[in-house]
Structure formats: C-alpha cells, structure tokens
Short mmCIF file of C-alpha atoms and ligand atoms in Angstrom, two decimals:
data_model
loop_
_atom_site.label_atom_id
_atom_site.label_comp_id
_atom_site.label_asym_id
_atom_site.label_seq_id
_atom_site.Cartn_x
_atom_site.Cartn_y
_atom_site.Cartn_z
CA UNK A 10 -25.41 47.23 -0.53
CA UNK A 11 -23.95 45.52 2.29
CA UNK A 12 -26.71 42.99 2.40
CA UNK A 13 -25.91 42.27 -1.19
CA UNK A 14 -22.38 42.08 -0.45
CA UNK A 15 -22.61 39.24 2.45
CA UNK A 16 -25.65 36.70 0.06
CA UNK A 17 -22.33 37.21 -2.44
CA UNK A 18 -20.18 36.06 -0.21
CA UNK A 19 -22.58 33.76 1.32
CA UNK A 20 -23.47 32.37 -2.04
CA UNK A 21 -19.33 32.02 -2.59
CA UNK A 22 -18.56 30.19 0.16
CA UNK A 23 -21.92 27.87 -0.21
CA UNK A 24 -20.28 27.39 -3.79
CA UNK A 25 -16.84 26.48 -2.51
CA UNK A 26 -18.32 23.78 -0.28
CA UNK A 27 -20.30 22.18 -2.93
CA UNK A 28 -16.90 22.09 -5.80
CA UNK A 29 -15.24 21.09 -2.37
CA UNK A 30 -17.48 18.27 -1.49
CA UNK A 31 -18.40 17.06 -5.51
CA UNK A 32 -14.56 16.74 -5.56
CA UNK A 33 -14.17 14.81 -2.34
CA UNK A 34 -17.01 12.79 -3.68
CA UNK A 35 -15.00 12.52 -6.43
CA UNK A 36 -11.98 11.47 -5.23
CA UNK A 37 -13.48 8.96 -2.45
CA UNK A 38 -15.38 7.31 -5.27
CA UNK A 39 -18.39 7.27 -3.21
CA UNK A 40 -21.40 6.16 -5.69
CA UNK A 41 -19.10 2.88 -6.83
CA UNK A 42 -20.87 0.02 -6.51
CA UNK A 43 -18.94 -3.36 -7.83
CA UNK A 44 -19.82 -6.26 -10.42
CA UNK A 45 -18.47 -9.58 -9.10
CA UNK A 46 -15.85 -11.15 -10.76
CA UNK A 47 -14.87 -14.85 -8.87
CA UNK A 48 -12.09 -16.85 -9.11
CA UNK A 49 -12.19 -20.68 -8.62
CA UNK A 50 -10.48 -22.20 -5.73
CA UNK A 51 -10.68 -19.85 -3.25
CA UNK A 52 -9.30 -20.67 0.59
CA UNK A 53 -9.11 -18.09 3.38
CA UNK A 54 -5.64 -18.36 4.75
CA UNK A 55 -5.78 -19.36 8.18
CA UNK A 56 -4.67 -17.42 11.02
CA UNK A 57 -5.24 -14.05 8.94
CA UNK A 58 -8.12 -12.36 10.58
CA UNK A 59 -7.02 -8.11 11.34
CA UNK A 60 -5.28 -7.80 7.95
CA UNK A 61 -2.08 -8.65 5.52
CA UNK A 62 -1.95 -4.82 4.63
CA UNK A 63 1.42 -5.83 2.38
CA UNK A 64 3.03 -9.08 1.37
CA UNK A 65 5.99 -10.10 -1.10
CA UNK A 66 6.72 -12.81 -2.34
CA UNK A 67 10.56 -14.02 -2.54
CA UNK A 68 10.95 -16.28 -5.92
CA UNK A 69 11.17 -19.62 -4.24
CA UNK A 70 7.73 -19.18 -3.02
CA UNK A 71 8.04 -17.55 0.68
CA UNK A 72 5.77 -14.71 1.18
CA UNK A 73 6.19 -12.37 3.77
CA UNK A 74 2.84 -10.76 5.08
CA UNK A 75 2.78 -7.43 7.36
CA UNK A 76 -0.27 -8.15 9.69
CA UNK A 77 -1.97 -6.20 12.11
CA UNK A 78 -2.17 -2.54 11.17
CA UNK A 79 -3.47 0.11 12.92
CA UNK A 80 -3.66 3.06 11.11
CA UNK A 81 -5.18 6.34 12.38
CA UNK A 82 -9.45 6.82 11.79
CA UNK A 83 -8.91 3.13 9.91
CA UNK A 84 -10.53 -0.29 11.05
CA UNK A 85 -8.78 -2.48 13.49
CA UNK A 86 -10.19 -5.66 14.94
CA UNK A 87 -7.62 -6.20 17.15
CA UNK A 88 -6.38 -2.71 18.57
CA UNK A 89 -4.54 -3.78 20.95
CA UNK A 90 -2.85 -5.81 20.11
CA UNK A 91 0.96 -5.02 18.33
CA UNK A 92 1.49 -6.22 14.38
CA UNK A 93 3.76 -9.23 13.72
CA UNK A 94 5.35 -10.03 10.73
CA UNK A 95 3.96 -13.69 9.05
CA UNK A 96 5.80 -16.31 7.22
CA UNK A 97 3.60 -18.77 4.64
CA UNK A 98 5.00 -20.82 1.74
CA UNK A 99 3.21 -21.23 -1.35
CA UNK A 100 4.50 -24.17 -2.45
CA UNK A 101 2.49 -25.89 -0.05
CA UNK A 102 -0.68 -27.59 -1.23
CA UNK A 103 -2.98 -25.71 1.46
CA UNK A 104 -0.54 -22.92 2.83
CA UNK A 105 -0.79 -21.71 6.76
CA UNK A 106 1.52 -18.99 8.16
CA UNK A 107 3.26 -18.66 10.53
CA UNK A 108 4.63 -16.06 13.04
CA UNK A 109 8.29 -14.88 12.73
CA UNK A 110 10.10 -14.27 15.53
CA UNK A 111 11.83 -11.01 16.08
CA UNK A 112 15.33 -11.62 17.82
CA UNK A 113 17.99 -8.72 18.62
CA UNK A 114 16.55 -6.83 21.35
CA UNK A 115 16.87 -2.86 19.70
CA UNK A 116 12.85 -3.00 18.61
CA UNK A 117 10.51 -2.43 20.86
CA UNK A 118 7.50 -4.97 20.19
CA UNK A 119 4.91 -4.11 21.69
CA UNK A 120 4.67 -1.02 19.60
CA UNK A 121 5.30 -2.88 16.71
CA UNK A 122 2.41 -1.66 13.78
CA UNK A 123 4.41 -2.84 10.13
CA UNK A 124 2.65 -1.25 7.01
CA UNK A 125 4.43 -1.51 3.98
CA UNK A 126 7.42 -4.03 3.46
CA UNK A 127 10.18 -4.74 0.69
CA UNK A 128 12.71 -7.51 0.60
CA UNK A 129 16.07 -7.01 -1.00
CA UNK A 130 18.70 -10.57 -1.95
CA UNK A 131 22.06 -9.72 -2.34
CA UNK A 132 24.59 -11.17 -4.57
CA UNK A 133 25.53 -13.86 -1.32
CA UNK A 134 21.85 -14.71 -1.42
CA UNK A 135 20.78 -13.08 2.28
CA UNK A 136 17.39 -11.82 2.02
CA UNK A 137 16.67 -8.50 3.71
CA UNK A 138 13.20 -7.48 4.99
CA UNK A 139 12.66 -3.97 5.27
CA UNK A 140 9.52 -2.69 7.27
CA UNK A 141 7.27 0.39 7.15
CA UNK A 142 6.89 0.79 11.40
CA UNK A 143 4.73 3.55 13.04
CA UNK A 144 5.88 2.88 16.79
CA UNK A 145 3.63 5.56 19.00
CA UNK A 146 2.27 7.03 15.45
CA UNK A 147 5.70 7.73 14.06
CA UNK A 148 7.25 6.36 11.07
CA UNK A 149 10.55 4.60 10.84
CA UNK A 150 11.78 2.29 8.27
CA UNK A 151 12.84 -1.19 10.45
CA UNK A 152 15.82 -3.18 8.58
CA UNK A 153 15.56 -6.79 9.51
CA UNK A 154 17.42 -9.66 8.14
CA UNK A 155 15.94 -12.93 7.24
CA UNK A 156 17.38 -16.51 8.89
CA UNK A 157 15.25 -19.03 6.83
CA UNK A 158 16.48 -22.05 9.51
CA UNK A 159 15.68 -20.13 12.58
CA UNK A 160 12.33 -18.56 11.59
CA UNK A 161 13.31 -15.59 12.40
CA UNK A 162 13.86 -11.79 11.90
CA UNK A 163 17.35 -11.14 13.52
CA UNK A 164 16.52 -6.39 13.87
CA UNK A 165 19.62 -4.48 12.53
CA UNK A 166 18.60 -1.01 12.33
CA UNK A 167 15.87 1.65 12.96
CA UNK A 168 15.90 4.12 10.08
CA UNK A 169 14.66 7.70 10.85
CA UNK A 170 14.91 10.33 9.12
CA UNK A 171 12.70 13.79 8.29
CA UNK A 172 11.69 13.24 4.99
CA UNK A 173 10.67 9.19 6.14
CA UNK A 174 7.85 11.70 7.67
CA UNK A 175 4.52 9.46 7.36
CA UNK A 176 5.64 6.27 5.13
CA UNK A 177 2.87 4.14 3.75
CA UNK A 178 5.13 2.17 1.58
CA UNK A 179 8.50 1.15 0.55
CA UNK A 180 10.56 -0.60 -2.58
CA UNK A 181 14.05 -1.74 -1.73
CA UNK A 182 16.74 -0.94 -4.11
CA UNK A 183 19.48 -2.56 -1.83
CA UNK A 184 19.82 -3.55 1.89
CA UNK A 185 19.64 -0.14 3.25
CA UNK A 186 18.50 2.21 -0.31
CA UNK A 187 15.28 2.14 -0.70
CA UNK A 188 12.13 4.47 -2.26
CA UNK A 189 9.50 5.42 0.15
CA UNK A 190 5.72 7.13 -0.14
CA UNK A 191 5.02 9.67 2.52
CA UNK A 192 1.30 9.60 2.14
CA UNK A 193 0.98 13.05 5.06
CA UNK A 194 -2.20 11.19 7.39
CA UNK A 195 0.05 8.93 9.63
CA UNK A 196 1.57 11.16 11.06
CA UNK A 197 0.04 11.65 14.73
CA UNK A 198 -2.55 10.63 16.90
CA UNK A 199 -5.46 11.69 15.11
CA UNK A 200 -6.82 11.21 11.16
CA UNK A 201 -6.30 14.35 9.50
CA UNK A 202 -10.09 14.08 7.53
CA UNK A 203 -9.98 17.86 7.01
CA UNK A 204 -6.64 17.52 4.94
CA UNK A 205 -7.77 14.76 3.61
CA UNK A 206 -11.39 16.35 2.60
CA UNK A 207 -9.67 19.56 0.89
CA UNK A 208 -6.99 17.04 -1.06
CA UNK A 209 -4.15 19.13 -0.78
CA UNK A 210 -1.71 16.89 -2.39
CA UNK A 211 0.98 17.49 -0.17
CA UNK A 212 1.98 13.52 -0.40
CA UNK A 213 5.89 12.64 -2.02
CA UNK A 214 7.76 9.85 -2.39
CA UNK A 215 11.69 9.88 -0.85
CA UNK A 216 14.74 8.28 -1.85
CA UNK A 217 16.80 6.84 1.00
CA UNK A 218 20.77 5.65 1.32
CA UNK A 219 22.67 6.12 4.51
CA UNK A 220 24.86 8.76 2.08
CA UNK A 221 21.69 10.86 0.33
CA UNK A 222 18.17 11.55 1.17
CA UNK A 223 16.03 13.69 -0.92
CA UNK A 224 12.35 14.32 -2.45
CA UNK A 225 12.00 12.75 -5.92
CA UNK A 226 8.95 13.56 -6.72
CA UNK A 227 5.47 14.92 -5.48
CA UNK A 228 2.58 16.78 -5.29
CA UNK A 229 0.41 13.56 -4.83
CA UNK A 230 -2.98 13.03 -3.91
CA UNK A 231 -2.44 10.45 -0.88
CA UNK A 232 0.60 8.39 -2.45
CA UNK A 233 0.38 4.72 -1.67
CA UNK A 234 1.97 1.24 -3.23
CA UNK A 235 5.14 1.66 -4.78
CA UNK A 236 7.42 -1.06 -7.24
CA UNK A 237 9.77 -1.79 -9.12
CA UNK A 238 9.97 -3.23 -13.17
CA UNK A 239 12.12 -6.28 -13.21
CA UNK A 240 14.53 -5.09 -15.32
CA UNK A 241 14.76 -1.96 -12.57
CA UNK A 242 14.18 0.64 -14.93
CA UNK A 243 10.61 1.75 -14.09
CA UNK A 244 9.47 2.86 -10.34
CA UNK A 245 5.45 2.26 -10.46
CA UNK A 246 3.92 4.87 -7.93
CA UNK A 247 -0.26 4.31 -7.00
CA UNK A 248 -1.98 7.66 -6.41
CA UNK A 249 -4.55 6.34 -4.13
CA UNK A 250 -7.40 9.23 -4.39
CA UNK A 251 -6.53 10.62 -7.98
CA UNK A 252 -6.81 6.79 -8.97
CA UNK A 253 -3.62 7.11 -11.26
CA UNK A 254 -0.57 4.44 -11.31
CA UNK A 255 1.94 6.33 -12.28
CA UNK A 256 5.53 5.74 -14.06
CA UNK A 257 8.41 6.92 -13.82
CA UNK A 258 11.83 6.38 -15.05
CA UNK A 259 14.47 5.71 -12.80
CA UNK A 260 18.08 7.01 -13.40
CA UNK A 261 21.35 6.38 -11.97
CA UNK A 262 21.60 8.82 -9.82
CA UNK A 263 18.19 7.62 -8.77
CA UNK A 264 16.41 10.71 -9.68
CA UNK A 265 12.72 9.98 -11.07
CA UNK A 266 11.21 11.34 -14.25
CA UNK A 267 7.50 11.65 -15.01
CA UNK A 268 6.57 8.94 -18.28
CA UNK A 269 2.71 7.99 -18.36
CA UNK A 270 -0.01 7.87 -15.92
CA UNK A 271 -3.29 5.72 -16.23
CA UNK A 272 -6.68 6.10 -14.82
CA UNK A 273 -8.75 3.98 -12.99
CA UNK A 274 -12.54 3.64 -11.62
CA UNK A 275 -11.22 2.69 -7.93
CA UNK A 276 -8.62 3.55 -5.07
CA UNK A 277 -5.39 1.85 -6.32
CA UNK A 278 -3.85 0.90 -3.30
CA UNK A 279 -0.44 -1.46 -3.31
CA UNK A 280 1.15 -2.66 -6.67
CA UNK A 281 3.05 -5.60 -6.96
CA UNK A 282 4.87 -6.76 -9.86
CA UNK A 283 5.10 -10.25 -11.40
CA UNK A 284 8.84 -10.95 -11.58
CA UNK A 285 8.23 -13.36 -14.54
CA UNK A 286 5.71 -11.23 -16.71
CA UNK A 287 6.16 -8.03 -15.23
CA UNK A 288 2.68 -7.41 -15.27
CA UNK A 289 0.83 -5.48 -12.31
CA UNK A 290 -1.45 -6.77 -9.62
CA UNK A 291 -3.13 -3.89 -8.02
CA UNK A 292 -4.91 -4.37 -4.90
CA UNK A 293 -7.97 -1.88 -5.14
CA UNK A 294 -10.52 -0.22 -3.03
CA UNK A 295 -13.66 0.62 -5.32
CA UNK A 296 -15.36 2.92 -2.92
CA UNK A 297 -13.21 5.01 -0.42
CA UNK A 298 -15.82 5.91 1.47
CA UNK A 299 -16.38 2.55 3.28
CA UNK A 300 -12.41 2.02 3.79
CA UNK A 301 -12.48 5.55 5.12
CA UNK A 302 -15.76 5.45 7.11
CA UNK A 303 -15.75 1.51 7.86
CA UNK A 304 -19.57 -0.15 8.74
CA UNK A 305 -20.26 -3.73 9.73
CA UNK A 306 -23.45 -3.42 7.53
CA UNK A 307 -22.02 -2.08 4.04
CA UNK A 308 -18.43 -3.40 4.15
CA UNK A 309 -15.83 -1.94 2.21
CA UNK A 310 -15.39 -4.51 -1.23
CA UNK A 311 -12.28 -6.33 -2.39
CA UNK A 312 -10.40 -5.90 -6.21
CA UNK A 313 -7.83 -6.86 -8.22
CA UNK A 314 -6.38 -5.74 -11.01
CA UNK A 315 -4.15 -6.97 -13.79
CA UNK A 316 -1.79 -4.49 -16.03
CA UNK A 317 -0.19 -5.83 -18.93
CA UNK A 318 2.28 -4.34 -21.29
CA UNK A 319 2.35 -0.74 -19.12
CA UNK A 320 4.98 0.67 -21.52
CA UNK A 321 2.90 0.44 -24.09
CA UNK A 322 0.41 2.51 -25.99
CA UNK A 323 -2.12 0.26 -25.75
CA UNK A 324 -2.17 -1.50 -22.10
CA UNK A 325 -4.50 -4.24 -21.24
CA UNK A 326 -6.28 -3.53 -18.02
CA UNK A 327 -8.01 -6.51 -16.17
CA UNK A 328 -9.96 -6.68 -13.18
CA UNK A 329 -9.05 -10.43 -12.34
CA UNK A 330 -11.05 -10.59 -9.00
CA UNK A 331 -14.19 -8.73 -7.51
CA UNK A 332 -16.50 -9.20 -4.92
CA UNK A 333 -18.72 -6.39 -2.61
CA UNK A 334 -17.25 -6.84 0.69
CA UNK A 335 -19.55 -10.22 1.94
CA UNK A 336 -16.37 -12.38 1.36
CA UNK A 337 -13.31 -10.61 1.44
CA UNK A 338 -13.36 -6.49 2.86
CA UNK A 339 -10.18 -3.71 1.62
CA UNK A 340 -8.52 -4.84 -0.21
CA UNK A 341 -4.84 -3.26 -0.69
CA UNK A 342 -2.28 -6.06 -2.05
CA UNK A 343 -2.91 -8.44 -4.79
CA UNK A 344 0.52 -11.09 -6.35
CA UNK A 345 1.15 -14.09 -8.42
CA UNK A 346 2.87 -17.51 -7.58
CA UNK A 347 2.47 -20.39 -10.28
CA UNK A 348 -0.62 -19.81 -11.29
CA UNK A 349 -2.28 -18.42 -7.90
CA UNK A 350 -3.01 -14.98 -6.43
CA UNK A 351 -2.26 -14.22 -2.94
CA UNK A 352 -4.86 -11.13 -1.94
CA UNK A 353 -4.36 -9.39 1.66
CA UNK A 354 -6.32 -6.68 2.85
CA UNK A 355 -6.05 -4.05 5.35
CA UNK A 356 -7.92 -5.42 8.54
CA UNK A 357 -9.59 -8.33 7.55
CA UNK A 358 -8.57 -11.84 5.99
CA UNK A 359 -6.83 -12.65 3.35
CA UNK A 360 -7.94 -15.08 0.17
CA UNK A 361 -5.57 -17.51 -1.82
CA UNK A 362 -7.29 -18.25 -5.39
CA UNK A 363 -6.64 -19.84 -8.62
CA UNK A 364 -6.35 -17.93 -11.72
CA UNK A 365 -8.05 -18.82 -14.46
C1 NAG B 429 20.08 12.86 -12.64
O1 NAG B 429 20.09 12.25 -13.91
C2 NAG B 429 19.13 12.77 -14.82
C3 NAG B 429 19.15 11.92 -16.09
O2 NAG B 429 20.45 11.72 -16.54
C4 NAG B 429 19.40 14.23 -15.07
O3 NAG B 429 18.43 14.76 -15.97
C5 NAG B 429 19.35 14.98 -13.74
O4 NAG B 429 19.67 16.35 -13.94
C6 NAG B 429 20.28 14.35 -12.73
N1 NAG B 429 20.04 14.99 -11.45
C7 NAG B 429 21.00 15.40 -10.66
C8 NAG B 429 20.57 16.04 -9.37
O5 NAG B 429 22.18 15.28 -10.94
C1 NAG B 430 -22.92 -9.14 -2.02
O1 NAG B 430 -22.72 -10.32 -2.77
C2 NAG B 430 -23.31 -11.46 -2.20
C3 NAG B 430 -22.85 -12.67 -2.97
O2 NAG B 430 -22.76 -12.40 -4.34
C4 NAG B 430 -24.83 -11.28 -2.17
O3 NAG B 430 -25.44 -12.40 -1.59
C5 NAG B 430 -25.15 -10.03 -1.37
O4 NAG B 430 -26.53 -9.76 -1.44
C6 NAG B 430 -24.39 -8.82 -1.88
N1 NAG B 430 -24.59 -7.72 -0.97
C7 NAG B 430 -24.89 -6.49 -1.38
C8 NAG B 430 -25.03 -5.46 -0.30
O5 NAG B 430 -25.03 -6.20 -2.55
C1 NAG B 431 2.69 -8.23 -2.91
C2 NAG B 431 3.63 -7.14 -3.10
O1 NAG B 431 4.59 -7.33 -3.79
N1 NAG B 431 3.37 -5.98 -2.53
C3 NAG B 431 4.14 -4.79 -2.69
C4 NAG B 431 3.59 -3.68 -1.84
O2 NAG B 431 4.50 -2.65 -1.71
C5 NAG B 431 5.82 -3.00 -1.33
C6 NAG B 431 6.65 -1.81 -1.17
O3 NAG B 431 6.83 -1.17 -2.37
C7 NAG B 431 6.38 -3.87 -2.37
O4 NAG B 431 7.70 -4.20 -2.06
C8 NAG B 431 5.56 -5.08 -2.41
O5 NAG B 431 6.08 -5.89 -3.42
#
C-alpha cells in the first residue's frame, strides 16, 4: 500500500514537472524558428554596439536611445562598463549618435544602467526625459530635463518609491506622472529563473504622481513595453511571456480598465506608437529561449511588428521586418520617422531601414 502510495505521488510530481515544463516551453516559445522578412535600405547605426534597449522619438525627429543595459542572467558585451543615454537625429541623411552629457551632480554615473525611457513636452515646449535606472540592481525612475543647445541632460530628481519595485518600462503622462511595468526579475543580484520557470504572474504596472501612487492593474506574466494612444485615451501594455498586447482604457482619475487583448506567435517586448497613424511597432523576440539563454552560435532573432486599427474588430497585424539573428540579435523596440524604422535591441546594434 505504501509502495503504491509513493509511484502515486511519484507519478504526480513527474506529472507536475512535465505541465510545468510544456508550459514554460510554452511561454518561452522555444520551437520558433523565423521566416525572413527584409527591408530595403538597411544601415547599422554607428556607435551602437551593447544595445538601444528603448528609444523615442520626439516629433521633430530627435530620438533618444537608452544604451548599455545590463540586466540580471541577460547578455552584456560591455559589463562594465555604465549605460549612457544617446542623442541621433533622423533628419539626417545617414544619422550617427551621439552621447549626452549628464550635468547636475545628484546621479551617480558610474552606476548608471537606463532601461526603459519616456519623454514628456509641456505646454512651454521643454522636453522631459524620464529614465528607467537600476543603480546597484535597484530601480528608480531618473527625471532629467532636456537642453537641446547644450547636449545635455541637466538630472532633477531620483524617483523611488515601493511599488517602482523592479521597473522595466515607463510612459510619461506629465513631467513627474507617469505609468510604470514592474516586470518582478530586476530586482537583485541574481535572475530569478525559478520564478520565472513556474510563471507566477506576479508582474503589475503602477501609476506614479508625487500626490498618488497605486497598482492599476496586474497579475501579468512578465509585463514589459508600455504606451500611450495619441489621443491619450488607450494605455497599450505588452505581456512579454503570455505574448498578449493588451488595452486598456484610461480614466481621469487614471485608473485602468481591461478592453481587448491580442495574441501573438513571439515575445512582444516594447511598443511604440506612431504619433501620426497611431499604429503599433512592436519590437519582438520570436524565441525566448535564446534572449533568455543567449549563445554566440544560435543568436537570438530580430522582429517587428505593425498593428493597425487596434480598436477595431478586425486589426491588421504585420510583421514588417524579420531576420534569424545573423544580422540584427533581440530585438525589443521598433518606431517610425518619415517613412523609416528605427529598430534597437537589447545588447547588440541597432538597424535604421526603409519601409516599403
Ligand atoms: C475611477 O474612474 C472609473 C471610471 O469613471 C471608476 O469606475 C472608478 O471607480 C474610479 N476609481 C476610483 C478609485 O475612484
Ligand atoms: C540565417 O539567415 C542567413 C541569411 O538569410 C543565412 O545565411 C543563415 O544560414 C541563417 N542561419 C540559420 C541558423 O538559419
Ligand atoms: C520607440 C519607443 O517609442 N519606445 C517606447 C518604449 O517604451 C517607452 C516607455 O513606455 C515608451 O515611452 C517608448 O515610446
């Protein structure tokens, strides 16, 4: 009896780990293999070789670029080296970037490491960068503003605050308001893989104002990119392992409600919305296994897609760019300037195209 008893139990628990790993599996989108899709034109932007994990670009054709992150368990080429903050203009015919200088002398830059970033213009036209920062593996939300003449970042405040816990990204609603994803692995020293293998969706998304912090939603599955519709209606959340974009309607009192979700075949990583169309770029990883578990050999691949008409029944999903990781490796941030597409990736380069 007790023999039977323990091959039960054995036979459980061998269960549990199979359901356990066919849903990791699963979720990782291991078996993925991509079709290429190319785009003509295509430059490498020089001086981007360890990543442009986020970049946004301001309406007059400055993009901001957060380079250099070093994220726990994830690739680095340059670990030791701290993150910087890049400048490039895409008006120019063959765009270069260049460093921005940090001036006030509250942030420490050596441990420097920007993730996600947001801009906000205000009504007298001052352009505010905010920064994801994870100084000594903790997360603060760095509020810089922007001197176009100068080059330069002049630091005005280090945000902290509990439920800013493990940011991945942010989406400025005004200088110092802003919505945040916590995605629960940056967090310390190490890379939670056993958290991350059971997928306990313990990931949420914060509001932020110096008067009000609170949860607005959660129960994610690693929550990553997070936007804004034009119009400001609509807060676009990516749901990295589920592979969902979600939306949600934004009210005054900046609570968030649940509208639609859509599924994809990849990791959706950062979404950034075309100010013009209002379509979404989507930076994507196809198989999370080679972001996760990164080899020289079988490099993680690169893709982009395009949402159109999101509020609608019928939305038309594009992948716009492809390609298996020879070219361009991870990824996470795809946008639009006249007629060209910016894509940055996590630790490697980062690919200015043409669209068709
Ligand atoms: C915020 O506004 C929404 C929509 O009007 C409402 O349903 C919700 O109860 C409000 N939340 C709070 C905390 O007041
Ligand atoms: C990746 O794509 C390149 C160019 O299309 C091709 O030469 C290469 O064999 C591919 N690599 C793999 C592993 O499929
Ligand atoms: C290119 C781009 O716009 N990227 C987005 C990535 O996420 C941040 C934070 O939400 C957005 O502000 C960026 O727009």
């Amino acid at each position: 009896m007790a023999k039977l008893l323990l091959l039960t139990l054995v036979g459980l628990a061998l269960a549990l780990v199979r359901d356990y790993r066919s849903s990791y599996q699963k979720r990782m989108n291991a078996f993925r293999e991509v079709t290429p899709v190319e785009l003509p034109n295509c430059h490498f932007v020089k001086g981007i070789d360890s990543g442009a994990e986020d970049l946004e670009i301001l309406p007059n054709g400055l993009a901001f670029i957060s380079a250099g992150l070093k994220y726990p368990g994830i690739k680095s080429f340059e670990p030791d080296k701290p993150g910087k903050i890049l400048l490039m203009d895409l008006n120019d015919d063959n765009p270069a970037v260049s460093e921005l200088n940090i001036v006030g002398n509250k942030l420490d830059s050596a441990s420097f490491n920007p993730h996600g970033i947001s801009t906000f213009t205000d009504a007298d036209n001052t352009v505010y960068l905010l920064v994801v920062n994870h100084p000594d593996f903790k997360s603060t939300v760095e509020l810089f503003k922007f001197q176009e003449e100068e080059k330069s970042l002049l630091h005005l405040k280090t945000i902290r605050h509990k439920l800013l816990s493990s940011v991945n990204d942010i989406v400025a609603v005004g200088p110092e308001h802003f919505y945040a994803t916590n995605d629960h692995y940056f967090a310390e020293p190490y890379f939670r893989s056993w958290e991350l293998y059971l997928g306990l969706a313990w990931s949420y998304v914060t509001y932020y104002s110096p008067e009000a912090v609170q949860v607005v939603a959660d129960g994610f599955d690693f929550a990553n990119g997070i936007s804004i519709s034009p119009d400001g209606k609509y807060v676009y959340i990516a749901e990295l392992l589920a592979h969902k974009i979600h939306v949600y309607e934004k009210h005054a009192n900046w609570s968030l409600t649940p509208l639609k979700s859509l599924d994809f075949d990849t990791l959706v990583d950062n979404i950034s919305v075309d100010p013009v169309t209002g379509d979404l770029w989507v930076g994507c990883h196809p198989n999370g296994m080679k972001i996760f578990f990164y080899d020289s050999e079988n490099p993680p691949a690169s893709e982009v897609i395009r949402i159109q008409n999101i509020l609608t029944e019928d939305p038309t999903v594009t992948v716009v760019y492809a390609e298996n990781g020879s070219a361009l490796q991870g990824s996470t941030v795809a946008s639009v300037y006249k007629g060209k597409l910016l894509i940055g990736t996590v630790f490697h380069k980062a690919l200015h195209c043409e669209l068709q």
